[in-house]
């Protein structure tokens, strides 16, 4: 009798569990997304992307999740669509336990503005091209002249990244002009002389020599004495007086 009672109780519990799981599954399938949360990292320092733009992007792609069944929302597709935006570095979209969809975005960081024969664009800290945009208020070195995009995203990118990370040079160089054969001329923020760097080969050593010249010679003779400072020749600084 006890054995039969135990079996009956087990069957009843199993049936209840199946029923609860079925009800929960039906409830989950009917649950709608309550809210979309968009978090744009570093938006204070880099006000490039706004939540409203992401919302518009998703609506145009018919992927806006609010009021849609949660189980039908494909966050992988949402990520792929947002990642196509030229201002986005990384994107992570996921569903929360409370029925929301959260999107976390990191933005590209421009380090150089380039002007070429076709217009203007930015290069970011990973060597990727960004569109020119009026919202970029960051003071960046500007490169112009005979610049191919392949050179902008390799040689000039490496040079601009060095300038950005170097404490001394970070605020020293204002303009970069590229002549034929990729010969580079620099315009400093202080003074009105031209710095002829030559090719970007071994530019770190060239700038080390120039920094010593800045620290040792310029305080004694001043900026106004020279028209050009030439670093093209190995281990030499050749100055031309005005």
Tab-separated table of C-alpha atoms in Angstrom:
chain	number	residue	atom	x	y	z
A	1	UNK	CA	0.000	0.000	0.000
A	2	UNK	CA	2.785	2.404	0.933
A	3	UNK	CA	4.601	1.496	-2.310
A	4	UNK	CA	1.513	2.284	-4.402
A	5	UNK	CA	1.021	5.550	-2.519
A	6	UNK	CA	4.657	6.549	-3.133
A	7	UNK	CA	4.370	5.779	-6.846
A	8	UNK	CA	1.147	7.764	-7.122
A	9	UNK	CA	2.728	10.712	-5.304
A	10	UNK	CA	5.759	10.611	-7.608
A	11	UNK	CA	3.540	10.558	-10.685
A	12	UNK	CA	1.509	13.474	-9.325
A	13	UNK	CA	4.629	15.515	-8.608
A	14	UNK	CA	5.998	14.773	-12.064
A	15	UNK	CA	2.739	15.868	-13.634
A	16	UNK	CA	2.765	19.079	-11.598
A	17	UNK	CA	6.344	19.793	-12.640
A	18	UNK	CA	5.530	19.260	-16.314
A	19	UNK	CA	2.507	21.524	-15.974
A	20	UNK	CA	4.538	24.275	-14.280
A	21	UNK	CA	7.254	24.058	-16.933
A	22	UNK	CA	4.623	24.207	-19.675
A	23	UNK	CA	2.968	27.251	-18.118
A	24	UNK	CA	6.349	28.939	-17.635
A	25	UNK	CA	7.323	28.225	-21.243
A	26	UNK	CA	4.063	29.715	-22.469
A	27	UNK	CA	4.642	32.741	-20.214
A	28	UNK	CA	8.220	33.200	-21.468
A	29	UNK	CA	7.077	33.054	-25.076
A	30	UNK	CA	4.453	35.704	-24.420
A	31	UNK	CA	6.795	37.991	-22.447
A	32	UNK	CA	7.520	41.265	-24.221
A	33	UNK	CA	10.702	43.339	-24.078
A	34	UNK	CA	9.977	46.147	-21.623
A	35	UNK	CA	12.801	48.543	-22.351
A	36	UNK	CA	15.930	49.186	-24.426
A	37	UNK	CA	18.979	50.358	-22.496
A	38	UNK	CA	21.818	51.861	-24.563
A	39	UNK	CA	25.114	52.595	-22.819
A	40	UNK	CA	27.691	54.523	-24.844
A	41	UNK	CA	31.067	54.340	-23.119
A	42	UNK	CA	33.180	57.528	-22.782
A	43	UNK	CA	30.300	59.627	-24.065
A	44	UNK	CA	31.472	62.586	-21.958
A	45	UNK	CA	34.896	62.771	-23.606
A	46	UNK	CA	33.760	61.464	-26.982
A	47	UNK	CA	30.269	62.797	-27.766
A	48	UNK	CA	30.114	61.083	-31.143
A	49	UNK	CA	27.235	58.638	-30.771
A	50	UNK	CA	23.921	59.227	-29.036
A	51	UNK	CA	21.294	56.776	-27.836
A	52	UNK	CA	18.741	58.317	-30.220
A	53	UNK	CA	20.926	57.377	-33.214
A	54	UNK	CA	21.069	53.734	-32.108
A	55	UNK	CA	17.300	53.669	-31.636
A	56	UNK	CA	16.778	55.131	-35.121
A	57	UNK	CA	19.244	52.637	-36.591
A	58	UNK	CA	17.402	49.677	-35.055
A	59	UNK	CA	13.990	50.988	-36.093
A	60	UNK	CA	15.140	51.438	-39.689
A	61	UNK	CA	16.482	47.877	-39.658
A	62	UNK	CA	13.232	46.633	-38.067
A	63	UNK	CA	15.161	45.373	-35.058
A	64	UNK	CA	13.835	47.716	-32.366
A	65	UNK	CA	13.147	45.289	-29.498
A	66	UNK	CA	10.668	47.132	-27.263
A	67	UNK	CA	7.220	45.467	-27.150
A	68	UNK	CA	8.477	42.472	-29.116
A	69	UNK	CA	8.451	38.922	-27.689
A	70	UNK	CA	11.745	38.466	-25.869
A	71	UNK	CA	12.356	34.979	-27.270
A	72	UNK	CA	12.183	36.354	-30.833
A	73	UNK	CA	14.793	39.082	-30.317
A	74	UNK	CA	18.108	38.179	-31.959
A	75	UNK	CA	20.851	40.087	-30.157
A	76	UNK	CA	23.536	38.765	-32.526
A	77	UNK	CA	21.786	40.447	-35.450
A	78	UNK	CA	21.454	43.662	-33.435
A	79	UNK	CA	25.213	43.622	-32.782
A	80	UNK	CA	26.045	43.079	-36.458
A	81	UNK	CA	23.881	46.004	-37.572
A	82	UNK	CA	25.310	48.413	-34.985
A	83	UNK	CA	28.890	47.278	-35.672
A	84	UNK	CA	28.556	48.566	-39.249
A	85	UNK	CA	28.454	52.132	-37.923
A	86	UNK	CA	31.858	53.737	-38.606
A	87	UNK	CA	31.928	55.332	-35.152
A	88	UNK	CA	31.554	52.030	-33.248
A	89	UNK	CA	34.607	50.145	-31.973
A	90	UNK	CA	32.838	47.325	-30.086
A	91	UNK	CA	29.219	46.439	-29.310
A	92	UNK	CA	27.655	43.920	-26.926
A	93	UNK	CA	23.888	43.304	-26.916
A	94	UNK	CA	22.106	40.963	-24.509
A	95	UNK	CA	18.796	40.259	-22.777
A	96	UNK	CA	18.438	40.919	-19.047
A	97	UNK	CA	16.521	38.824	-16.536
A	98	UNK	CA	14.019	41.666	-16.101
A	99	UNK	CA	12.922	41.534	-19.735
A	100	UNK	CA	15.048	44.368	-21.096
A	101	UNK	CA	17.573	44.464	-23.922
A	102	UNK	CA	20.838	46.174	-23.046
A	103	UNK	CA	23.384	47.394	-25.595
A	104	UNK	CA	26.871	48.438	-24.520
A	105	UNK	CA	28.954	50.363	-27.059
A	106	UNK	CA	32.544	51.593	-27.077
A	107	UNK	CA	33.399	54.305	-29.555
A	108	UNK	CA	36.397	54.736	-31.803
A	109	UNK	CA	38.922	57.317	-30.644
A	110	UNK	CA	40.306	59.638	-33.363
A	111	UNK	CA	44.002	60.514	-33.147
A	112	UNK	CA	44.580	62.196	-36.518
A	113	UNK	CA	42.579	64.242	-39.017
A	114	UNK	CA	43.506	63.790	-42.666
A	115	UNK	CA	42.799	66.077	-45.595
A	116	UNK	CA	43.431	64.596	-49.037
A	117	UNK	CA	42.342	65.388	-52.587
A	118	UNK	CA	38.960	63.728	-52.004
A	119	UNK	CA	38.020	65.347	-48.715
A	120	UNK	CA	38.569	64.777	-45.014
A	121	UNK	CA	38.407	61.887	-42.555
A	122	UNK	CA	39.809	60.745	-39.221
A	123	UNK	CA	42.087	57.841	-38.313
A	124	UNK	CA	41.424	56.214	-34.937
A	125	UNK	CA	43.767	54.610	-32.401
A	126	UNK	CA	43.490	51.219	-34.137
A	127	UNK	CA	44.327	52.532	-37.605
A	128	UNK	CA	40.714	52.538	-38.807
A	129	UNK	CA	39.090	55.282	-40.862
A	130	UNK	CA	36.336	57.373	-39.274
A	131	UNK	CA	34.079	59.827	-41.114
A	132	UNK	CA	34.649	63.567	-40.700
A	133	UNK	CA	32.058	64.893	-38.260
A	134	UNK	CA	31.327	68.302	-36.757
A	135	UNK	CA	31.028	66.816	-33.261
A	136	UNK	CA	34.727	66.039	-32.973
A	137	UNK	CA	35.985	68.842	-30.766
A	138	UNK	CA	39.216	67.145	-29.716
A	139	UNK	CA	42.355	69.008	-30.744
A	140	UNK	CA	44.229	66.632	-33.027
A	141	UNK	CA	47.208	66.918	-35.359
A	142	UNK	CA	46.131	67.567	-38.936
A	143	UNK	CA	47.759	65.816	-41.904
A	144	UNK	CA	47.485	67.134	-45.453
A	145	UNK	CA	49.313	66.965	-48.777
A	146	UNK	CA	49.872	63.967	-51.009
A	147	UNK	CA	48.336	61.283	-48.813
A	148	UNK	CA	46.994	57.924	-49.898
A	149	UNK	CA	44.569	56.298	-47.478
A	150	UNK	CA	46.869	53.269	-47.234
A	151	UNK	CA	49.661	55.538	-45.938
A	152	UNK	CA	47.295	57.370	-43.580
A	153	UNK	CA	46.257	54.104	-41.901
A	154	UNK	CA	49.797	52.708	-41.633
A	155	UNK	CA	52.764	55.091	-41.529
A	156	UNK	CA	50.899	58.230	-40.481
A	157	UNK	CA	48.768	56.241	-38.041
A	158	UNK	CA	51.870	54.856	-36.311
A	159	UNK	CA	53.401	58.331	-36.177
A	160	UNK	CA	50.211	59.938	-34.781
A	161	UNK	CA	49.865	57.165	-32.193
A	162	UNK	CA	53.426	57.867	-31.051
A	163	UNK	CA	52.661	61.588	-30.732
A	164	UNK	CA	49.554	60.854	-28.703
A	165	UNK	CA	51.300	58.566	-26.228
A	166	UNK	CA	54.465	60.647	-25.825
A	167	UNK	CA	54.254	63.200	-22.998
A	168	UNK	CA	56.639	65.638	-24.647
A	169	UNK	CA	55.299	65.466	-28.211
A	170	UNK	CA	51.618	65.141	-27.414
A	171	UNK	CA	50.973	68.884	-27.681
A	172	UNK	CA	53.968	69.930	-29.748
A	173	UNK	CA	52.973	69.066	-33.320
A	174	UNK	CA	50.047	70.880	-34.912
A	175	UNK	CA	50.279	69.956	-38.582
A	176	UNK	CA	51.819	67.214	-40.706
A	177	UNK	CA	52.381	67.885	-44.390
A	178	UNK	CA	53.242	65.033	-46.740
A	179	UNK	CA	55.309	65.872	-49.820
A	180	UNK	CA	56.016	63.572	-52.752
A	181	UNK	CA	57.814	60.296	-51.960
A	182	UNK	CA	56.156	60.472	-48.506
A	183	UNK	CA	58.596	63.093	-47.247
A	184	UNK	CA	57.105	64.582	-44.081
A	185	UNK	CA	57.188	68.183	-42.864
A	186	UNK	CA	56.030	69.132	-39.364
A	187	UNK	CA	54.586	72.419	-38.125
A	188	UNK	CA	54.975	72.856	-34.339
A	189	UNK	CA	52.454	74.658	-32.147
A	190	UNK	CA	55.174	76.912	-30.733
A	191	UNK	CA	57.335	79.053	-33.028
A	192	UNK	CA	57.007	79.449	-36.793
A	193	UNK	CA	59.856	77.315	-38.123
A	194	UNK	CA	59.336	74.265	-40.357
A	195	UNK	CA	60.621	70.854	-39.289
A	196	UNK	CA	61.730	68.683	-42.206
A	197	UNK	CA	61.454	65.145	-40.875
A	198	UNK	CA	62.012	63.397	-44.191
A	199	UNK	CA	60.664	59.857	-44.393
A	200	UNK	CA	59.018	58.305	-41.358
A	201	UNK	CA	61.737	55.680	-41.194
A	202	UNK	CA	63.352	55.799	-37.756
A	203	UNK	CA	61.197	58.792	-36.771
A	204	UNK	CA	61.572	58.018	-33.060
A	205	UNK	CA	65.351	58.563	-33.190
A	206	UNK	CA	64.888	61.749	-35.205
A	207	UNK	CA	62.450	63.133	-32.651
A	208	UNK	CA	64.758	62.168	-29.780
A	209	UNK	CA	67.475	64.324	-31.376
A	210	UNK	CA	65.000	67.140	-31.939
A	211	UNK	CA	63.827	66.977	-28.331
A	212	UNK	CA	67.430	67.406	-27.133
A	213	UNK	CA	67.752	70.364	-29.486
A	214	UNK	CA	64.561	71.852	-28.048
A	215	UNK	CA	65.716	71.401	-24.476
A	216	UNK	CA	69.330	72.518	-24.895
A	217	UNK	CA	69.554	74.971	-27.805
A	218	UNK	CA	66.178	76.684	-28.162
A	219	UNK	CA	66.170	78.205	-24.634
A	220	UNK	CA	69.475	79.919	-25.486
A	221	UNK	CA	68.856	81.087	-29.054
A	222	UNK	CA	65.042	81.257	-29.225
A	223	UNK	CA	62.565	80.150	-31.885
A	224	UNK	CA	62.824	83.150	-34.174
A	225	UNK	CA	66.362	82.548	-35.427
A	226	UNK	CA	65.665	79.567	-37.697
A	227	UNK	CA	63.381	79.098	-40.688
A	228	UNK	CA	63.803	75.330	-41.008
A	229	UNK	CA	65.117	72.474	-38.880
A	230	UNK	CA	66.121	69.523	-41.065
A	231	UNK	CA	66.211	65.993	-39.610
A	232	UNK	CA	66.411	64.104	-42.912
A	233	UNK	CA	70.062	63.190	-42.541
A	234	UNK	CA	71.073	60.418	-40.169
A	235	UNK	CA	72.172	61.634	-36.717
A	236	UNK	CA	72.250	65.266	-37.888
A	237	UNK	CA	70.216	68.414	-37.344
A	238	UNK	CA	70.708	70.982	-40.084
A	239	UNK	CA	69.191	74.403	-39.374
A	240	UNK	CA	68.562	77.185	-41.867
A	241	UNK	CA	68.636	80.739	-40.552
A	242	UNK	CA	66.071	83.309	-41.581
